[in-house]
Coordinates of C-alpha atoms and ligand atoms in Angstrom, one line a residue:
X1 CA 10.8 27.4 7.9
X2 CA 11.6 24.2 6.5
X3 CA 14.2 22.8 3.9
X4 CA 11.2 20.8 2.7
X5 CA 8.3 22.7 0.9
X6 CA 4.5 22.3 -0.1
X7 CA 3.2 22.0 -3.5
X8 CA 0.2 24.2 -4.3
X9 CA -1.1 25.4 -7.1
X10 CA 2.7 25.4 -8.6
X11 CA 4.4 26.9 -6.1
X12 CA 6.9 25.5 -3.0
X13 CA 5.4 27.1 -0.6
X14 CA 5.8 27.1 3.7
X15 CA 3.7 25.2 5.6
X16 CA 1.7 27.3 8.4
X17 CA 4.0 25.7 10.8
X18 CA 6.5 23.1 10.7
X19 CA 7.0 20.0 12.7
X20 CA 10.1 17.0 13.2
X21 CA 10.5 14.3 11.3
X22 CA 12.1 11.5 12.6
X23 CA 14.2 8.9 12.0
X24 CA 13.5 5.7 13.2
X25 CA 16.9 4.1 13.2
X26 CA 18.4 7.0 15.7
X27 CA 15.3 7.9 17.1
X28 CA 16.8 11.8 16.1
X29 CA 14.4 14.1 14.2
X30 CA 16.5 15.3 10.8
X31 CA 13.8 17.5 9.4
X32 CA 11.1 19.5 9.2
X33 CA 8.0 19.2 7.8
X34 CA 5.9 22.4 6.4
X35 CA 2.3 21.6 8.2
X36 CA -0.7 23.0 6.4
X37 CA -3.6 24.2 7.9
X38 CA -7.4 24.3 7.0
X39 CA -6.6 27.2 4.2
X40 CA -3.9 26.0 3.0
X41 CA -5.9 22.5 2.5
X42 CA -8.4 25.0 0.9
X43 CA -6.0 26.7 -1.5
X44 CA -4.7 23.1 -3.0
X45 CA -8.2 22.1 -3.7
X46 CA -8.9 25.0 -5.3
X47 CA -5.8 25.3 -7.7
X48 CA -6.9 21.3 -8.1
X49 CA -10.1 22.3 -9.0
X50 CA -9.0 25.5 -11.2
X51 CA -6.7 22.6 -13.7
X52 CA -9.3 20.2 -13.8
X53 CA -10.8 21.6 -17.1
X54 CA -7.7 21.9 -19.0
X55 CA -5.7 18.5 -18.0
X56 CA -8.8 17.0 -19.2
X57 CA -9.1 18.2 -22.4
X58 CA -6.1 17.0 -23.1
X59 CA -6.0 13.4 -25.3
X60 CA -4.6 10.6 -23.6
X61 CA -1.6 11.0 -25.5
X62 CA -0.4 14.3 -24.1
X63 CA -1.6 13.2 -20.4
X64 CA 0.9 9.4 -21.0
X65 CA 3.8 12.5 -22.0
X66 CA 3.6 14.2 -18.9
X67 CA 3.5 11.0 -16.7
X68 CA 6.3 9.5 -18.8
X69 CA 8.4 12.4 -17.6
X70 CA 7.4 11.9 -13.8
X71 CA 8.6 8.5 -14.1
X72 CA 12.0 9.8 -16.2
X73 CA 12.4 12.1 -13.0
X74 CA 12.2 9.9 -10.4
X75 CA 14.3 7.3 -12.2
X76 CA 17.1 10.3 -12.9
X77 CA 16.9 11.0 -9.2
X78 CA 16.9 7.5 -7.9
X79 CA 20.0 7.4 -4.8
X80 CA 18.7 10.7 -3.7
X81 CA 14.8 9.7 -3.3
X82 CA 16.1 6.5 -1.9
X83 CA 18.2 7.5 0.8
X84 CA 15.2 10.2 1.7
X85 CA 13.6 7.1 2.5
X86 CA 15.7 5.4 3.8
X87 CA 16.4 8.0 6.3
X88 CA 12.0 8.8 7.0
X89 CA 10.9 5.0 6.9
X90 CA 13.7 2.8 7.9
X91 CA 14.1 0.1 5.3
X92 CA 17.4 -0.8 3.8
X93 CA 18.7 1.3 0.7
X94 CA 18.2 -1.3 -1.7
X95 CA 14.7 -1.7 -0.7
X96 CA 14.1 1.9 -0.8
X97 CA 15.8 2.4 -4.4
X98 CA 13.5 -0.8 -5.3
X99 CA 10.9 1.3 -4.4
X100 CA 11.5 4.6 -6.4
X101 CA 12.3 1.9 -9.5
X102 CA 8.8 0.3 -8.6
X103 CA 6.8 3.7 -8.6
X104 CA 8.5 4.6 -12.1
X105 CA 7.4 1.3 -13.3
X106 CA 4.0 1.7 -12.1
X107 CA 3.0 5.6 -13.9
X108 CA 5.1 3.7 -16.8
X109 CA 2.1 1.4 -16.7
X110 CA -0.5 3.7 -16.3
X111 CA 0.7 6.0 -19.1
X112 CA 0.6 3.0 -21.4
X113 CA -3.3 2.4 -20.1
X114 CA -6.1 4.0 -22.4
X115 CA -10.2 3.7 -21.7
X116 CA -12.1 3.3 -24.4
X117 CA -16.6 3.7 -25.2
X118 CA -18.0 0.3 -24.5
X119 CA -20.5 -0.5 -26.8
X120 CA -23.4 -2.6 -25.0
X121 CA -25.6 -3.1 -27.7
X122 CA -25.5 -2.0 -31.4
X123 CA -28.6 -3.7 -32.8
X124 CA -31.3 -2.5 -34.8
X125 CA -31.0 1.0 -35.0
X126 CA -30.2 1.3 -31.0
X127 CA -27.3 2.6 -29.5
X128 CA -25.9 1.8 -26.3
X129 CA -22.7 3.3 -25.3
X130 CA -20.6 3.3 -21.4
X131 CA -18.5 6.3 -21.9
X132 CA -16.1 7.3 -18.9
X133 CA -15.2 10.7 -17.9
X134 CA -12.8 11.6 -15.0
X135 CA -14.4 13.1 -11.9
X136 CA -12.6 15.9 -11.0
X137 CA -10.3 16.7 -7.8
X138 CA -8.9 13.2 -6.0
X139 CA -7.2 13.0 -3.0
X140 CA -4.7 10.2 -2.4
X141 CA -4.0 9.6 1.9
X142 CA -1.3 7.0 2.3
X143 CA 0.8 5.6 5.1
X144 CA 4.2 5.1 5.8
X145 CA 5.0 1.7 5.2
X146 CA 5.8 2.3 1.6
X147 CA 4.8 6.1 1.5
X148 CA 6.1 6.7 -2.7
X149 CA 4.8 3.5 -4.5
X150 CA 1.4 4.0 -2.9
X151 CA 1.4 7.3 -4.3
X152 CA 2.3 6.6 -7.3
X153 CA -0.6 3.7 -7.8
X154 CA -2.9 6.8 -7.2
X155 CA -1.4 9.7 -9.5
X156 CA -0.9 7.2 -12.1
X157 CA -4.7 6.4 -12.4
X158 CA -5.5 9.5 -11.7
X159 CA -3.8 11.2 -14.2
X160 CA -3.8 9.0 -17.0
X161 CA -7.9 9.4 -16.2
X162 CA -7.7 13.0 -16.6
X163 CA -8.6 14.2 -13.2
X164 CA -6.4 16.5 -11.1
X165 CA -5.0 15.3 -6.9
X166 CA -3.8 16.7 -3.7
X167 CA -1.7 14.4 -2.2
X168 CA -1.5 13.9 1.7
X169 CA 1.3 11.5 3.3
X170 CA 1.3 10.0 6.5
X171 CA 2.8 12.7 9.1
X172 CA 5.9 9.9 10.1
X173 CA 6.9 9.9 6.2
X174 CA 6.3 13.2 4.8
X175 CA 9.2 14.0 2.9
X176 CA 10.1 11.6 -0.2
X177 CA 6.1 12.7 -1.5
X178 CA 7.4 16.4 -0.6
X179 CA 10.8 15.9 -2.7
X180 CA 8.4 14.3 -5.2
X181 CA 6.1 17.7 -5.3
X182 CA 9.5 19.5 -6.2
X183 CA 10.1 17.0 -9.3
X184 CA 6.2 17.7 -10.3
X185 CA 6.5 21.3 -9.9
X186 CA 8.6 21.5 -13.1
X187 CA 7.0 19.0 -15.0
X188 CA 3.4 19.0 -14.7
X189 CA 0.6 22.5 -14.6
X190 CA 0.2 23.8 -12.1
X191 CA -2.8 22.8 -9.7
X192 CA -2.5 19.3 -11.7
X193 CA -0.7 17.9 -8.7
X194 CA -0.3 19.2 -4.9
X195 CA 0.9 18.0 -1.6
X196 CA -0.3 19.0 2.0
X197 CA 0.9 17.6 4.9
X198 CA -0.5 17.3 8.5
X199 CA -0.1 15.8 11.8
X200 CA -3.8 13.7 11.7
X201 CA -5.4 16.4 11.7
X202 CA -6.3 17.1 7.6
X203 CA -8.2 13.6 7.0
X204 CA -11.4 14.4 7.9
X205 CA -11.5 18.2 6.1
X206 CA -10.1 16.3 3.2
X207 CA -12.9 13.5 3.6
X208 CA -15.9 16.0 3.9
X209 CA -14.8 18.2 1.4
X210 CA -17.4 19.3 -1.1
X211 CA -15.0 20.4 -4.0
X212 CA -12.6 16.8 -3.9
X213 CA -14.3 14.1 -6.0
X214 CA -12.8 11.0 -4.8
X215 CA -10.8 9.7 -1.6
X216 CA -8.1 6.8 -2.2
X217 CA -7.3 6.0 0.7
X218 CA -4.8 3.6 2.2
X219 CA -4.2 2.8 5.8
X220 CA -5.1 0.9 8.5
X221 CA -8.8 -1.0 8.3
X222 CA -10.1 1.3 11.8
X223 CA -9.4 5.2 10.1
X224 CA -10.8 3.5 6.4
X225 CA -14.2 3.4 8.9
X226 CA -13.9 6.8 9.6
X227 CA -12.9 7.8 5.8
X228 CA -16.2 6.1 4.4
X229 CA -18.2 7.5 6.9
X230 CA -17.3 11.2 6.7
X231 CA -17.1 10.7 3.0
X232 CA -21.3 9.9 3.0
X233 CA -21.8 13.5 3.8
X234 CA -20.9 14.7 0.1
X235 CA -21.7 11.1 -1.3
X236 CA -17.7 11.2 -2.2
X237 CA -16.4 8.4 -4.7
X238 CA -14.0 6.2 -1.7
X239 CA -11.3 3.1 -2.5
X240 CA -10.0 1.7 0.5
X241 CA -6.8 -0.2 0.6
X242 CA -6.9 -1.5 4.2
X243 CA -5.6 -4.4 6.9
X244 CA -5.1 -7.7 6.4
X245 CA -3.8 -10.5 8.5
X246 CA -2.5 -12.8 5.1
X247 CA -2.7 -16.5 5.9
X248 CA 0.2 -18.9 4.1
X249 CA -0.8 -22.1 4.0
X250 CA 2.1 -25.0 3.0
X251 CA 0.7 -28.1 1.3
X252 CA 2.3 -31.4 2.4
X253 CA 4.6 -32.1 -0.8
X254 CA 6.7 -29.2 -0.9
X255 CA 10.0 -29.2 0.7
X256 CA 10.5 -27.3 4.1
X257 CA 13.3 -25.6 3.0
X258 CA 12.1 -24.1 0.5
X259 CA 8.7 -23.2 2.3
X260 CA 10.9 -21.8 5.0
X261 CA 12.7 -19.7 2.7
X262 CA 9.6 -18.4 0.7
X263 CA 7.6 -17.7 3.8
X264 CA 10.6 -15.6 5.7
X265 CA 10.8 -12.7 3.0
X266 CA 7.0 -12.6 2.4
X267 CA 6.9 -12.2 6.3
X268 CA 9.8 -10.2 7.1
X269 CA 10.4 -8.1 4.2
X270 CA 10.3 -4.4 5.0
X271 CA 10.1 -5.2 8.4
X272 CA 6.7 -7.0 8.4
X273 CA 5.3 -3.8 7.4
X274 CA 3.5 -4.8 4.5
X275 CA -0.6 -5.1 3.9
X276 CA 0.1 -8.1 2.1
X277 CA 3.1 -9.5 3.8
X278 CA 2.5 -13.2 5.3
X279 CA 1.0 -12.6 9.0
X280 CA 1.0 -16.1 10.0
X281 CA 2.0 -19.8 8.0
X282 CA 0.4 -22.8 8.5
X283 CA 2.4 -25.8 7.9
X284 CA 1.6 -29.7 8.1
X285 CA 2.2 -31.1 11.4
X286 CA 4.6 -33.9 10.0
X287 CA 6.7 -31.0 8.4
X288 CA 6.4 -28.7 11.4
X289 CA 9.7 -29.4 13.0
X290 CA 12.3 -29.3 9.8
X291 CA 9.8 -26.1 8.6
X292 CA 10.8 -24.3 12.1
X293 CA 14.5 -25.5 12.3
X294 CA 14.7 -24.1 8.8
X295 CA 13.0 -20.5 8.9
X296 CA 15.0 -20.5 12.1
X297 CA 18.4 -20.3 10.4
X298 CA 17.5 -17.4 8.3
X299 CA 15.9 -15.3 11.3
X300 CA 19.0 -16.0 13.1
X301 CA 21.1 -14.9 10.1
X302 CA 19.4 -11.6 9.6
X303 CA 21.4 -8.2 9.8
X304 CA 19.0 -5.9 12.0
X305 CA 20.1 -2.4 11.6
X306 CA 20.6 1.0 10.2
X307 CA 19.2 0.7 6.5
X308 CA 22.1 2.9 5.4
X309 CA 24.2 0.2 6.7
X310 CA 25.9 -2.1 4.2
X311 CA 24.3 -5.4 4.5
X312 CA 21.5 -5.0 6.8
X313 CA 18.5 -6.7 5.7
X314 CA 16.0 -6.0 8.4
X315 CA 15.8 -2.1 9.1
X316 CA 14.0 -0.5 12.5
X317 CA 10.0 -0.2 12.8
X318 CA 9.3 3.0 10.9
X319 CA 7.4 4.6 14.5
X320 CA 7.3 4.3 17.8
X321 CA 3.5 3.8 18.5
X322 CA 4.1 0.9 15.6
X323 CA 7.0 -0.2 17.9
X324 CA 4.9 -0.3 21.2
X325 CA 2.4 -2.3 19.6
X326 CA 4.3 -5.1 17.7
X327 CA 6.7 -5.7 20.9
X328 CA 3.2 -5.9 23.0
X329 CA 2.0 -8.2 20.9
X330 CA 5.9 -10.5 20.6
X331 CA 6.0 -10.5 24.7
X332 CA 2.3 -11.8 25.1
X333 CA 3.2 -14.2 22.3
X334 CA 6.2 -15.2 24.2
X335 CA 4.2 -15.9 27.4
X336 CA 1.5 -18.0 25.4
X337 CA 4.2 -19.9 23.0
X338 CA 7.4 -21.1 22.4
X339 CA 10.1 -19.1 20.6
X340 CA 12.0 -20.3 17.6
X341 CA 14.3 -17.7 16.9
X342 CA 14.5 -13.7 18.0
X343 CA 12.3 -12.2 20.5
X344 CA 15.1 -10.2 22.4
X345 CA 14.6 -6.7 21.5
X346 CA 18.1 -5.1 21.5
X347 CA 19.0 -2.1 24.2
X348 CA 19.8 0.4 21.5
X349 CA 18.7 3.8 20.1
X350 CA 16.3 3.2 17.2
X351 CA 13.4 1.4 16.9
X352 CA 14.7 -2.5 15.9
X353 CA 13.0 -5.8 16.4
X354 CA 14.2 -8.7 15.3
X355 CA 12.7 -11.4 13.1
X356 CA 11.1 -13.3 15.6
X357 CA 9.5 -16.8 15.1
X358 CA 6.8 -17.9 17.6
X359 CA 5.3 -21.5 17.8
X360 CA 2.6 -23.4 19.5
X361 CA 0.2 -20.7 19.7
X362 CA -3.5 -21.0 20.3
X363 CA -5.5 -19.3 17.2
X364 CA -6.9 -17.1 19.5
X365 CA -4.0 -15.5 20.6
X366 CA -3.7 -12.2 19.8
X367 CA -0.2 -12.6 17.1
X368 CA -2.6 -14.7 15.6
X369 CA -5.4 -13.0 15.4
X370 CA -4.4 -9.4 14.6
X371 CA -2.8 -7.6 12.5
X372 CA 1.0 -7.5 13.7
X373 CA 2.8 -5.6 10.9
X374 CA 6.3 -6.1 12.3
X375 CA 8.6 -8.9 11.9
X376 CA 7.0 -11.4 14.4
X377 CA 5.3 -14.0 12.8
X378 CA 3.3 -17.3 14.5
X379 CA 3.9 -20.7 13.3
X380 CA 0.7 -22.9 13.5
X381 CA 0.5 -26.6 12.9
X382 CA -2.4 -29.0 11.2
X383 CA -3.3 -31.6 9.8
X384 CA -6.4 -31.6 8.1
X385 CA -7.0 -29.6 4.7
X386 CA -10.4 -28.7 5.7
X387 CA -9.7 -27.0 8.8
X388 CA -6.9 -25.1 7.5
X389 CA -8.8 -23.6 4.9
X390 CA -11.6 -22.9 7.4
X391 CA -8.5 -21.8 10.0
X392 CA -7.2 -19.4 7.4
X393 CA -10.5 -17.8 6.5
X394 CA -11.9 -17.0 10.2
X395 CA -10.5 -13.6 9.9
X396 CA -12.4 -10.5 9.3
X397 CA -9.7 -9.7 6.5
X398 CA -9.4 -10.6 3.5
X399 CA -6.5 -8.9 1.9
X400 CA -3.8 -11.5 0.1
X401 CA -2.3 -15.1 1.1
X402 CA -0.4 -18.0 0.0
X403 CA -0.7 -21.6 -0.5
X404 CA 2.7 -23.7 -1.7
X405 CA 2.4 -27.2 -3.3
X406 CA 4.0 -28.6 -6.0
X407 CA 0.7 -30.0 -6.9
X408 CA -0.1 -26.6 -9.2
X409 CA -3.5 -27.9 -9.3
X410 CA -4.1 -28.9 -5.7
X411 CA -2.3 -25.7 -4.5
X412 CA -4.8 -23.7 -7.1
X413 CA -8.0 -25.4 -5.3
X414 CA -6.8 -24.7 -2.2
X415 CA -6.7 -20.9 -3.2
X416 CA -10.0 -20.9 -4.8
X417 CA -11.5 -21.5 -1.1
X418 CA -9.6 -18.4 0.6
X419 CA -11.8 -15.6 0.8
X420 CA -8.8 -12.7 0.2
X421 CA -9.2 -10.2 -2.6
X422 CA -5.9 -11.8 -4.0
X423 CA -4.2 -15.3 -3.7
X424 CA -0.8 -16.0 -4.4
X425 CA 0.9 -19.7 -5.5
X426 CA 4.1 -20.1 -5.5
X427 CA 4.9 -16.7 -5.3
X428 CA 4.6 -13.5 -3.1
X429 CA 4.0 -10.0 -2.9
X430 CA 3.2 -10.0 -7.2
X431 CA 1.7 -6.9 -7.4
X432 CA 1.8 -6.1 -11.1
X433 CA 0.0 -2.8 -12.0
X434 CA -1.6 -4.2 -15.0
X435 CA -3.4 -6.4 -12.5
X436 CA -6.6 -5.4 -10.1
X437 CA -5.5 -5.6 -6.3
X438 CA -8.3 -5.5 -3.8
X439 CA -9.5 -6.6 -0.7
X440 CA -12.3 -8.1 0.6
X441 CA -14.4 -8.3 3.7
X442 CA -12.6 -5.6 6.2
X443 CA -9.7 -5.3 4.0
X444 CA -11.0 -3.0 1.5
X445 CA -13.7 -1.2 -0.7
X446 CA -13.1 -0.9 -4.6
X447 CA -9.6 -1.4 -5.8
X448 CA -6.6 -0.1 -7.5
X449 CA -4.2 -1.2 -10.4
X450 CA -5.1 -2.4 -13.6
X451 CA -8.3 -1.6 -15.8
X452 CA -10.7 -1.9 -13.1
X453 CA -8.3 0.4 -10.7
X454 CA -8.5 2.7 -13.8
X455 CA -12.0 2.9 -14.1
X456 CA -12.3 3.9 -9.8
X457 CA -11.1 7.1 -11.1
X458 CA -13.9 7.6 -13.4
X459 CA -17.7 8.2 -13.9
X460 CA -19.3 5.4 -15.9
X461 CA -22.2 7.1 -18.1
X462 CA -24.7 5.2 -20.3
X463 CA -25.5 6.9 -23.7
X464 CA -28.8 4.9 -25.0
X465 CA -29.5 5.5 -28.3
X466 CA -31.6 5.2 -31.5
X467 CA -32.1 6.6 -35.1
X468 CA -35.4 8.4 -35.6
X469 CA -36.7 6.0 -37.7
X470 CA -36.9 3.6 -35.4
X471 CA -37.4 6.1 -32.5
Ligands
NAD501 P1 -3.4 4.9 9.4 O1 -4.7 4.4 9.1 O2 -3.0 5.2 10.8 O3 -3.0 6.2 8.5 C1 -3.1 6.2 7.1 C2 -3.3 7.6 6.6 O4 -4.6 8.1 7.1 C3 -2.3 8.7 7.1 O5 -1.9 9.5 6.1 C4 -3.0 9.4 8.2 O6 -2.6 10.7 8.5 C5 -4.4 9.4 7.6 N1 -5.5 9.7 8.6 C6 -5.5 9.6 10.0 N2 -6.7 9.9 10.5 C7 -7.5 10.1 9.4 C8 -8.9 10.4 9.3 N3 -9.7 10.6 10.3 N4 -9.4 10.6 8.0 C9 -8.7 10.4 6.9 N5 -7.3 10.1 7.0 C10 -6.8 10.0 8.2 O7 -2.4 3.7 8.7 P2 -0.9 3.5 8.9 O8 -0.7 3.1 10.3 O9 -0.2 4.7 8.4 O10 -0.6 2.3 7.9 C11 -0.6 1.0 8.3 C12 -1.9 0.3 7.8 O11 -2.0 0.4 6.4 C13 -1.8 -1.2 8.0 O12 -3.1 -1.6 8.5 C14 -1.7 -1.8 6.6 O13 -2.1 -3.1 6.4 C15 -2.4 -0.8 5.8 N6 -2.0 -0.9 4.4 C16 -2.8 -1.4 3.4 C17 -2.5 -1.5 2.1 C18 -3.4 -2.0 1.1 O14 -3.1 -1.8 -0.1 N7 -4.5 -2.7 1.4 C19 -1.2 -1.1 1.8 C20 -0.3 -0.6 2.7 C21 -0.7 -0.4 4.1

């Protein structure tokens, strides 16, 4: 038994087991999970499958109503779902409530969103019409970096689209999309929405299932391999949010300080744990020193603690096996470089690191290479435009990034030549849902967000017409 419950087909119901959930600022499990198995999996498709027909008959209108009151629900319950995830993922409460304000914004945006008949041609006496219609069952996977919002860029599409979803979190940050189920349950019919949650072991039943539609998956660029192959088997619609290792590149007429400033919250934000935070910054070398004297102050001025803490500003790595590989990755760049500020991990309970700044690293070394997701971030000189652009691009991701200049124009050029699904100037992390976000090469397949996010959760088909007299 848990105090947390599944969501199928309407119901809170047990899991088949249950297993801890764990926080990752005490390293002490505080709940537990209700773990479906292969029937229960079964049962949520099903009841998924069994609303299909009747959420989409609805009109647009009545679908926006329902996802309105989603985002009404989670707004009314705001502290509640943000300590919850404080207490699963680790980030401070004010990033967590930003969160849950974020995820209301986003089905806000969605509800708002309509699709329409495309007329291609309408030219002597012939027809031709794209009409979408939803596809059916979707299943949204998502990890634990920011386990609601992710969510939420899936149900929103989903639902606006008229198609029905089993949800499945990441097993490390089960329990805010469980507390959401219990918000659906009362608002939305039953089977339109339902949650399942596992240990690993669901992806590939949910993947090869012949009854789910659509996979929208988020997570890490090696299990998006596996999702796209195991969904071949049914010829399953697949998005892939993925990886990235997001270059920032400073132009020479911006002032360090305010680079420095920029570049520490797009790095260190959430703990580093973002697909799109900044994964290494390039800076000119005649700006290198005041850049790292000045991104130096704010590591060193960083609260690193409990994110139920008043004040703290850098919460714990949300798991252990995320842990172990971003303090591998800070003690090989510590033997390789020269650290600017942090790279003592403290001898407490809970899984901290520190903002850490690393300098004078080779490109190949592995902080620079991969994907670190933590709050470590290298520090590369140059001095030639050309190679940094070519620098920034030798990446087999290509997820987001940044270039700074006061130059609008110059910075803009500069961004054209990054090969990233998005590019950001003079700004970070401005995800806006009425905007497509993608990646490209190993970062991603399809997209979500905006009209052509939308349109991944339909089927595009071609009515081609013409009056018999011209027939
Ligand atoms: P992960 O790939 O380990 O897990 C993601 C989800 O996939 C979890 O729910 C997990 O249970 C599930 N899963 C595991 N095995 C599966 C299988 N064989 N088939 C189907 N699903 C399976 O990722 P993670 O460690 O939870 O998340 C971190 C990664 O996510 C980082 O690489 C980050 O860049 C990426 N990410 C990308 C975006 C984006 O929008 N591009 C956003 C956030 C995070």
């Amino acid at each position: 038994m848990s105090d947390f419950k599944l969501l199928i087909d309407g119901e809170l119901v047990d899991g088949a087991s249950t297993f801890d959930v764990v926080n990752p600022a005490t390293e002490q499990a505080f709940a537990k999970c209700p773990k479906a198995d292969e029937a229960l999996l079964n049962r949520a498709v099903a009841a998924a499958k069994a609303a299909f027909p009747a959420w989409a008959a609805l009109s647009f209108d009545e679908r926006a109503g329902y996802v309105n009151r989603l985002a009404d629900a989670l707004e009314a319950r705001i502290d509640e779902f943000a300590r919850l995830l404080t207490s699963e993922q680790g980030k401070p409460l004010n990033q967590a409530a930003y969160e849950i304000g974020g995820s209301a914004y986003v089905l806000r945006a969605f509800a708002a969103m309509r699709i329409k008949d495309k007329v291609l041609r309408d030219e002597n006496g012939n027809k031709v019409i794209e009409h979408r219609t939803p596809l059916g069952v979707c299943a949204s996977i998502t990890p634990w970096n920011f386990p609601v919002v992710l969510l939420m860029n899936k149900l929103g599409a989903c639902l606006i689209a008229g198609n029905t979803m089993v949800a499945k979190p990441a097993p490390t940050t089960p329990l805010t999309t469980l507390l959401f189920g219990e918000v659906a349950k009362d608002i939305l019919p039953k089977g339109v929405f339902n949650v399942v949650c596992d240990e690993n072991e669901l992806g590939p039943l949910i993947t090869a299932h012949p009854d789910i539609a659509k996979v929208a998956f988020t997570g890490s660029t090696g299990t998006g391999k596996k999702v796209m192959a195991s969904s071949a088997s049914t010829v399953k619609r697949v998005t892939l949010e993925l990886g990235g290792n997001d270059a920032a590149i400073v132009l020479d007429d911006v002032s360090p300080a305010v680079a420095a400033e920029k570049i520490y919250n797009g790095a260190m934000t959430n703990a580093g744990q973002i697909c799109v935070a900044i994964k290494r910054a390039y800076v000119p070398e005649g700006m290198y020193d005041e850049f790292c004297t000045e991104i130096a102050k704010l590591a060193n001025n960083a609260v690193v603690d409990d994110g139920t803490q008043q004040g703290t500003t850098v919460g714990p790595i949300q798991n252990k096996m995320q842990y172990d590989k971003v303090k591998g990755l800070l003690e090989d760049a510590k033997s390789r470089g020269t650290v600017i500020a942090g790279g003592d991990i403290p001898d407490r309970a809970g899984y901290f690191i520190p903002p850490t700044i690393i300098g004078d690293l080779d490109d190949d070394a592995p902080l620079v290479k991969e994907e670190q997701f933590g709050p470590v971030l290298p520090v590369l000189k140059y001095s030639d435009i050309e190679d940094v652009i070519a620098r920034a691009n030798d990446s087999e991701f290509g997820l987001g990034g940044t270039v700074w200049g006061k130059d609008l124009d110059r910075a803009m050029d500069v961004a054209r030549r990054i090969d990233t699904g998005t590019l950001w100037v003079n700004q970070h992390l401005a995800i806006d849902p009425n905007i497509p976000f993608r990646g490209v090469k190993q970062s991603g397949l399809g997209g979500e967000l905006g009209e052509a996010g939308l349109n991944e959760y339909t089927q595009a088909h071609i009515i081609n017409a013409v009056s018999l007299e011209n027939a």
